[in-house]
PDB file of C-alpha atoms in Angstrom:
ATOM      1  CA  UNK K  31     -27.471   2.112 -15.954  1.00 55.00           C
ATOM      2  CA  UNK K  32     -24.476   1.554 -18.155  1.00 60.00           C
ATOM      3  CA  UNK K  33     -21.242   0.743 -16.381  1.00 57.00           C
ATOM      4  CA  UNK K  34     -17.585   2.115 -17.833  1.00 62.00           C
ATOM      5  CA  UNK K  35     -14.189   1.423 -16.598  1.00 69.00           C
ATOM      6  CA  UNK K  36     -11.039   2.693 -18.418  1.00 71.00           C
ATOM      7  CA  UNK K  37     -10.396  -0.312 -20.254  1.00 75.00           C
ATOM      8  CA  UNK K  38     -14.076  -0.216 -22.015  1.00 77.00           C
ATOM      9  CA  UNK K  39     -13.601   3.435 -22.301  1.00 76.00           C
ATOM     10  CA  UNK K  40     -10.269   2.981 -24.490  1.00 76.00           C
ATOM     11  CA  UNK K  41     -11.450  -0.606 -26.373  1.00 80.00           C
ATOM     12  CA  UNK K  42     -14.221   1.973 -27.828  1.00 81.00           C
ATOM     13  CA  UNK K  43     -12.262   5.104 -28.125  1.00 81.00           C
ATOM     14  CA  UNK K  44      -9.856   2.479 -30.358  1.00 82.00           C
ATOM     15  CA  UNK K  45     -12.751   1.285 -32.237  1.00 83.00           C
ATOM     16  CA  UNK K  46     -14.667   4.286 -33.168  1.00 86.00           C
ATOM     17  CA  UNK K  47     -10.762   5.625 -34.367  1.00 84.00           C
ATOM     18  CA  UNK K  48     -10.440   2.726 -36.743  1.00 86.00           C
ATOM     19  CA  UNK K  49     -13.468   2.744 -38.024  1.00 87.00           C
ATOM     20  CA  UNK K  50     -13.440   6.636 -38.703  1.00 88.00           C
ATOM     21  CA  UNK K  51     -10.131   5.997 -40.976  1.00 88.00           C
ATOM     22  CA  UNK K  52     -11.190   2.391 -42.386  1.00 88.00           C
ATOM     23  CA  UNK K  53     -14.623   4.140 -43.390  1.00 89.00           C
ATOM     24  CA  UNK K  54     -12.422   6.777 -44.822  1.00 88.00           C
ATOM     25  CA  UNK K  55      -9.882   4.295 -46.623  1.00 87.00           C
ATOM     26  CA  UNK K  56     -12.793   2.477 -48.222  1.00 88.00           C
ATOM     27  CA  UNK K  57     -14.262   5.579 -49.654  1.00 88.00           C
ATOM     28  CA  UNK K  58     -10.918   6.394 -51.249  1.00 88.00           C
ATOM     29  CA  UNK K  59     -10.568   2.851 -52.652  1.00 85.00           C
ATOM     30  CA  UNK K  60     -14.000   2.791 -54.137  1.00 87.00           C
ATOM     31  CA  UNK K  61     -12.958   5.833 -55.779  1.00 88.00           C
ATOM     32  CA  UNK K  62      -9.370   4.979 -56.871  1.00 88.00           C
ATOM     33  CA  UNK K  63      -8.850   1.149 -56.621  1.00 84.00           C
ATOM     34  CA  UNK K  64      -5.348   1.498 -58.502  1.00 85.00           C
ATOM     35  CA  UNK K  65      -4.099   3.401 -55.489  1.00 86.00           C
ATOM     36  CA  UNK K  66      -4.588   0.862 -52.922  1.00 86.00           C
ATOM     37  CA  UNK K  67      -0.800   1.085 -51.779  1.00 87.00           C
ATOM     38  CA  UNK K  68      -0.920   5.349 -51.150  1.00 87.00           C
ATOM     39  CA  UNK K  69      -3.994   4.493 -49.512  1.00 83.00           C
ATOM     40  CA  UNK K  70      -2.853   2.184 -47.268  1.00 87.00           C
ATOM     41  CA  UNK K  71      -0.136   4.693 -46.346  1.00 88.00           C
ATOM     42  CA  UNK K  72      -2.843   7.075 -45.689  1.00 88.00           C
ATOM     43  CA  UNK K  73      -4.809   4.420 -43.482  1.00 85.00           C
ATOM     44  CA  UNK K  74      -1.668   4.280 -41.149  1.00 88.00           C
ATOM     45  CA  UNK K  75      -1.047   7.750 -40.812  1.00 89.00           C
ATOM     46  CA  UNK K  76      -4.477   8.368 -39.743  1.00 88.00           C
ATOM     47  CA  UNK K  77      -4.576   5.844 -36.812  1.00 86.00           C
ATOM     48  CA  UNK K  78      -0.982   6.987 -35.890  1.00 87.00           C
ATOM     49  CA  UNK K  79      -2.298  10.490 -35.766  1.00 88.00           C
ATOM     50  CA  UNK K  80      -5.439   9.350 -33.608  1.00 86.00           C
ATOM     51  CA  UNK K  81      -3.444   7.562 -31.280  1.00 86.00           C
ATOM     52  CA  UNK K  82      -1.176  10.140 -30.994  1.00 86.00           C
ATOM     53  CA  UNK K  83      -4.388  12.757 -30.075  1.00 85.00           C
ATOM     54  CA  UNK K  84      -5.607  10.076 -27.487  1.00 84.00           C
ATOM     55  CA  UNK K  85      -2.143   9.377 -25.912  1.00 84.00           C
ATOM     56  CA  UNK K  86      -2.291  13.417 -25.054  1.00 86.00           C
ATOM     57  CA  UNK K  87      -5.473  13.779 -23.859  1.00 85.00           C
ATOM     58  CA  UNK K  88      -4.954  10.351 -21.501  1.00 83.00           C
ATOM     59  CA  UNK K  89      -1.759  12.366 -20.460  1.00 86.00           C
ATOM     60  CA  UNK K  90      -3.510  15.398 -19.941  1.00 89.00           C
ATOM     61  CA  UNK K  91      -6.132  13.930 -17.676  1.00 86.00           C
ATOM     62  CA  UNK K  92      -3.617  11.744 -15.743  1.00 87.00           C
ATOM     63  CA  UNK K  93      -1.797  15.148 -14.766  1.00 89.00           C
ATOM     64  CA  UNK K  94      -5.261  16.723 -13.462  1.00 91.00           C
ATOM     65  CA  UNK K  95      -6.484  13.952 -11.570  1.00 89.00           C
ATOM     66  CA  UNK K  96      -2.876  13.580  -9.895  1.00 88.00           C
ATOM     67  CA  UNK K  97      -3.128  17.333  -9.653  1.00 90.00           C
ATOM     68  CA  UNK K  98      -6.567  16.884  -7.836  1.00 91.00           C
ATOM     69  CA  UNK K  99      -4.932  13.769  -5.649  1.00 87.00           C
ATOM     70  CA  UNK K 100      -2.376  16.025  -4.006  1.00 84.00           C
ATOM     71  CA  UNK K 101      -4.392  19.032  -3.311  1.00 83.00           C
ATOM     72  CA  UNK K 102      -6.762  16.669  -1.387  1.00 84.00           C
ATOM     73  CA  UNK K 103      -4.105  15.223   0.182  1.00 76.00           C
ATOM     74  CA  UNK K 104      -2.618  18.557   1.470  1.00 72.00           C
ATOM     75  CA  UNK K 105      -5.838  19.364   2.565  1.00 72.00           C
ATOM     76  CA  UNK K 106      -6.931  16.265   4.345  1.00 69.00           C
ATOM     77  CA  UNK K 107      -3.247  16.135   6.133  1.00 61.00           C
ATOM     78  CA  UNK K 108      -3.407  19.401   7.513  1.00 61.00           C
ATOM     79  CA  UNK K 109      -7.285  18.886   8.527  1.00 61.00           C
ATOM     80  CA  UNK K 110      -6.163  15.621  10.718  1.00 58.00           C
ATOM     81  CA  UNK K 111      -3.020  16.957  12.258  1.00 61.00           C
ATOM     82  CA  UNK K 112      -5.165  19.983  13.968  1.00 62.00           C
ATOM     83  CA  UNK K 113      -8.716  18.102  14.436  1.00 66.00           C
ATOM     84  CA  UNK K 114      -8.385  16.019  17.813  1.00 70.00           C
ATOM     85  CA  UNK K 115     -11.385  14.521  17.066  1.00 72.00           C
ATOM     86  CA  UNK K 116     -10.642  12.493  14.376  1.00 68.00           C
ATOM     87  CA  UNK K 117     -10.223   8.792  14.979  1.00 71.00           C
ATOM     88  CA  UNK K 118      -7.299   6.693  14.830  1.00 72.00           C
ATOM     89  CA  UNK K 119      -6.147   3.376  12.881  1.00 78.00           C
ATOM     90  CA  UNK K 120      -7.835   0.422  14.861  1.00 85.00           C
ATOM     91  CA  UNK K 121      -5.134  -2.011  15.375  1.00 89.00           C
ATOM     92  CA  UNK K 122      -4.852  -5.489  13.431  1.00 89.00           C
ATOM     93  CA  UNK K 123      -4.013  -7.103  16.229  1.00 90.00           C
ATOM     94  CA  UNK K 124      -3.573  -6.104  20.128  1.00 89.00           C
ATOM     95  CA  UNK K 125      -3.166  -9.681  21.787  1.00 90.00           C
ATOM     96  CA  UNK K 126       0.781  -9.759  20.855  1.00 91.00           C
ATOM     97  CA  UNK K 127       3.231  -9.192  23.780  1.00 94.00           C
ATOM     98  CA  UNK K 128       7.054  -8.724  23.439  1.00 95.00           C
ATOM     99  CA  UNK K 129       9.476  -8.217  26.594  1.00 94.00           C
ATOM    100  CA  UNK K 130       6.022  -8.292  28.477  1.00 94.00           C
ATOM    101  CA  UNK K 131       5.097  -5.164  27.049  1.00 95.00           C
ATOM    102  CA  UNK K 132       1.772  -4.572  24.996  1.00 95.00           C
ATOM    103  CA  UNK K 133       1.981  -4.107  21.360  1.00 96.00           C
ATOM    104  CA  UNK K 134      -0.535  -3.115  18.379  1.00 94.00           C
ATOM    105  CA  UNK K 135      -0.008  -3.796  14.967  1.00 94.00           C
ATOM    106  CA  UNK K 136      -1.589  -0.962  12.622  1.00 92.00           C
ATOM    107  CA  UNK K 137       0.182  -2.149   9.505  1.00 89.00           C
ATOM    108  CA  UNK K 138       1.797  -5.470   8.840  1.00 89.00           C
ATOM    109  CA  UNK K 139       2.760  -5.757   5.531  1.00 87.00           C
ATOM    110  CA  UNK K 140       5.976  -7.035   3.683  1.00 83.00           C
ATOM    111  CA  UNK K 141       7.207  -3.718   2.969  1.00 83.00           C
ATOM    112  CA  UNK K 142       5.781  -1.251   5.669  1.00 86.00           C
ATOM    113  CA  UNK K 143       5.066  -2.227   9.093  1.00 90.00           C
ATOM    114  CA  UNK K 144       3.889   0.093  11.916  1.00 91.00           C
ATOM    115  CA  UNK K 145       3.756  -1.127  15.600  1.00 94.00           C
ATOM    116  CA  UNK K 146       3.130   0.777  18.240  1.00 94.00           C
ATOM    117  CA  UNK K 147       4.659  -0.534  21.783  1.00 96.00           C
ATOM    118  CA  UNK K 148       3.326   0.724  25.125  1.00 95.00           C
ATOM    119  CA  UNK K 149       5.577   1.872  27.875  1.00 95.00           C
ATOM    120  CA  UNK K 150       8.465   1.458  25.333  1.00 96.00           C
ATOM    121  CA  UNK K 151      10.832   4.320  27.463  1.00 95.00           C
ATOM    122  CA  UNK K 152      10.774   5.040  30.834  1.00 95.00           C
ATOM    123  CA  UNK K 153      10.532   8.300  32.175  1.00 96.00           C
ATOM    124  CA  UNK K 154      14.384   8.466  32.962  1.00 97.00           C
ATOM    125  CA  UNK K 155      14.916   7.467  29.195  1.00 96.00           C
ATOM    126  CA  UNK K 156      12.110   9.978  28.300  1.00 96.00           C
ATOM    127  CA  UNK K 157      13.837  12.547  30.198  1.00 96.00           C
ATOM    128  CA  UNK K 158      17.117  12.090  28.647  1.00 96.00           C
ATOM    129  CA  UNK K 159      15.728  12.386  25.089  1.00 95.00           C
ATOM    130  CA  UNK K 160      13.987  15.823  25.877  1.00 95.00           C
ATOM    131  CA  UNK K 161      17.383  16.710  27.138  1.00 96.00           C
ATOM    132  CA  UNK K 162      19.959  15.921  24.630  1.00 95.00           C
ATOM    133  CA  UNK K 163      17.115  17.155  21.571  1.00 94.00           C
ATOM    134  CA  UNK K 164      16.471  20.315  23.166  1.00 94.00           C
ATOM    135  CA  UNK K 165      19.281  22.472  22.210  1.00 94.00           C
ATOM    136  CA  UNK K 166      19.478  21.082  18.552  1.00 91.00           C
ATOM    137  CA  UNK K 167      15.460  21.310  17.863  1.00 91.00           C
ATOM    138  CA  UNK K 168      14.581  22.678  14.141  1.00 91.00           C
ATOM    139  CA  UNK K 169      11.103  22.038  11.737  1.00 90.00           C
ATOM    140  CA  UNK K 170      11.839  19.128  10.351  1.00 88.00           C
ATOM    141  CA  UNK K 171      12.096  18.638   6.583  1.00 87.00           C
ATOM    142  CA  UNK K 172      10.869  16.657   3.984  1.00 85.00           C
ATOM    143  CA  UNK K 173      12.435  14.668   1.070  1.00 84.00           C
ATOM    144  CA  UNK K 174      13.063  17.513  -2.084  1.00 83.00           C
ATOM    145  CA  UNK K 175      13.188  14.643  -5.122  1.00 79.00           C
ATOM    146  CA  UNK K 176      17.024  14.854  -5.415  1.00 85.00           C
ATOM    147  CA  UNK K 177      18.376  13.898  -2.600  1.00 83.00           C
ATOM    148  CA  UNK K 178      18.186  16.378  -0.264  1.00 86.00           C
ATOM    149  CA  UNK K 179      15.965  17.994   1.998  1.00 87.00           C
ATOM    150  CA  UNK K 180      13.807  21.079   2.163  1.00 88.00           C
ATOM    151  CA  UNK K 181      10.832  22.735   4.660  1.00 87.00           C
ATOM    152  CA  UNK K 182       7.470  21.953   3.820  1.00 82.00           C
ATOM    153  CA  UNK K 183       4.295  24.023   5.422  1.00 78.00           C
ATOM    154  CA  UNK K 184       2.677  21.163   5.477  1.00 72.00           C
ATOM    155  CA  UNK K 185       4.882  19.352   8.342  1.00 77.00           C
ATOM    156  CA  UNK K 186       4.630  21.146  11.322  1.00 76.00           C
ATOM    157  CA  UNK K 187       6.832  18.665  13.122  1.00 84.00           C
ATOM    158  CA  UNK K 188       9.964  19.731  15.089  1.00 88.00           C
ATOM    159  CA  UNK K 189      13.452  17.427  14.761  1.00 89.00           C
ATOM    160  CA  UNK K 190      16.462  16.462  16.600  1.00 91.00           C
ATOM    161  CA  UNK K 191      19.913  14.180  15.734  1.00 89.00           C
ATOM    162  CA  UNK K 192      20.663  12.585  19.064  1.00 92.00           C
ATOM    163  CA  UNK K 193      23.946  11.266  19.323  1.00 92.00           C
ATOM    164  CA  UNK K 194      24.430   7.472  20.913  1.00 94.00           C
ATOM    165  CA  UNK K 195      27.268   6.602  22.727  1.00 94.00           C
ATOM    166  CA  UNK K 196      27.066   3.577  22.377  1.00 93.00           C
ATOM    167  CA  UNK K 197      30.785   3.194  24.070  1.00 94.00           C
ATOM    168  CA  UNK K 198      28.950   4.170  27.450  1.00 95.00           C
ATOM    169  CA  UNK K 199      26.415   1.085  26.878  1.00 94.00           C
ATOM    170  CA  UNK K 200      27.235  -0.802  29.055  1.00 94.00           C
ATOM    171  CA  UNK K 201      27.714   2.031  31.794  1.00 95.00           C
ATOM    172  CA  UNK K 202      23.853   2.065  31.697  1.00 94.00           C
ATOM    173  CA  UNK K 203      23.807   5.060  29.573  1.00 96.00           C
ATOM    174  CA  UNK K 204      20.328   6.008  29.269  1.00 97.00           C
ATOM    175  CA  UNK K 205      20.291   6.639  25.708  1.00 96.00           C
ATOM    176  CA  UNK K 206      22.406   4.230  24.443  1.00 95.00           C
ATOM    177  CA  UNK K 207      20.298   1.662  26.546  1.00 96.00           C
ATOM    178  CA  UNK K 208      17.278   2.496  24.168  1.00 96.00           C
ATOM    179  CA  UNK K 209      18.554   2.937  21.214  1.00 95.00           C
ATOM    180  CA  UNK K 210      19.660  -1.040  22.032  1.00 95.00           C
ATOM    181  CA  UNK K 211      16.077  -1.645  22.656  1.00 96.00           C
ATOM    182  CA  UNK K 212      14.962  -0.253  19.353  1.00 95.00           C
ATOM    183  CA  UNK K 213      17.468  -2.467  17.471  1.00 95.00           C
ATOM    184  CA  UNK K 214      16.039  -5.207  19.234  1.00 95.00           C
ATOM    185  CA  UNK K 215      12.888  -4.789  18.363  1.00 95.00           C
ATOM    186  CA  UNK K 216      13.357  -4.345  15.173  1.00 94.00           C
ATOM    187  CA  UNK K 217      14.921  -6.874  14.622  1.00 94.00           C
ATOM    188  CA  UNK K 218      12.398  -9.060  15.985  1.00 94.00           C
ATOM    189  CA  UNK K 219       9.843  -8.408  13.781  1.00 92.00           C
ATOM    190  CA  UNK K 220      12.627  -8.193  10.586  1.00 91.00           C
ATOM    191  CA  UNK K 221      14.988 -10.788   9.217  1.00 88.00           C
ATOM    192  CA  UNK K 222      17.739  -8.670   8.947  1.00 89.00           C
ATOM    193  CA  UNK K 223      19.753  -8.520  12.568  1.00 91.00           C
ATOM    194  CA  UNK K 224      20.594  -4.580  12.232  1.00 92.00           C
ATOM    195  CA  UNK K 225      23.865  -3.790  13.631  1.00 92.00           C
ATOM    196  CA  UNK K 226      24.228  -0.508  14.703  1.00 90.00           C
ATOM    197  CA  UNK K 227      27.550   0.624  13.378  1.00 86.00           C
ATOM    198  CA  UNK K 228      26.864   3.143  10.564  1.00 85.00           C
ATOM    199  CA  UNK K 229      23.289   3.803  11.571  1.00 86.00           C
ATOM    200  CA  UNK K 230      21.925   7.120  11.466  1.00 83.00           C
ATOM    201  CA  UNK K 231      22.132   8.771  15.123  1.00 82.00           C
ATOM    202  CA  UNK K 232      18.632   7.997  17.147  1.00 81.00           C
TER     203      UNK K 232
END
């Protein structure tokens, strides 16, 4: 059983080039040894032309495999989202606590971390969500590469802009009073002490 990765795979696709136009360039030596500068010209141009042969076909199969890559991924996404029976992440850790509430860390890494919290809201708070999102429910959109946003089939997800009024805080506002809890979680588990001024609406 012989073994290839893609650095073996180009070290001998570079070899067998060279060789094809160093074979070549001694032939034409042998042949016309006064020549030996036109021929060394001639050397160049044929490993710039075999590189340049290789460097498309690497291209070329990069595009199909990402090609591949994304159709699976389409696939696969749409086969979880409607299969109930598909298992979910096993947490990396369950024994952490915060506010005496349980949490589970799925993903804790420097630049993506995903926590889920249990019994975060309360029904009231629940409630009050539902309410204020109802009226202004739409599919939700995904990124479009420019800046904006467009519908994808592929999110069948539905999305609301809640506004916080965050002036009725301390008048025990319901949603105000979690949108304070979800800065303060935050920034527990970041370094950054988010403010909320500015901040997109919940």
């Amino acid at each position: 059983v012989e073994h290839t990765d893609s650095k073996t795979i180009a070290n001998e696709s570079a070899g067998k080039l060279l060789d094809e136009c160093k074979s070549t360039a001694k032939s034409q030596l042998a042949e016309k040894p006064t020549e030996a500068a036109s021929i060394l010209e001639e050397l160049a141009s044929c490993v710039k032309t075999g590189i340049a042969a290789e460097i498309e076909r690497a291209n070329e199969e990069v595009a199909f495999q990402a090609e591949i890559r994304k159709k699976i991924a389409d696939s696969w996404e749409n086969y979880t989202c409607a299969d109930d029976a598909v298992n979910a992440t096993e947490p990396k850790k369950s024994d952490v606590r915060w506010r005496g509430k349980k949490v589970s860390v799925m993903i804790d890494r420097p630049a993506a971390k995903i926590h889920t919290i249990e019994n975060f809201l309360t029904e009231d708070e629940c409630a009050a969500v539902e309410d204020a999102a109802r009226p202004k429910l739409h599919d939700a959109t995904v990124a479009d590469g420019s800046g904006g946003s467009k519908l994808s089939e592929n999110r069948k997800a539905k999305q609301a802009g809640i506004k916080v009024h965050w002036k009725n805080e301390k008048e025990g506002d319901l949603i105000a009073r979690l949108s304070r809890r979800v800065y303060d979680y935050v920034n527990h588990v970041l370094p950054f002490d988010i403010k909320e001024n500015g901040q997109e609406d919940l």
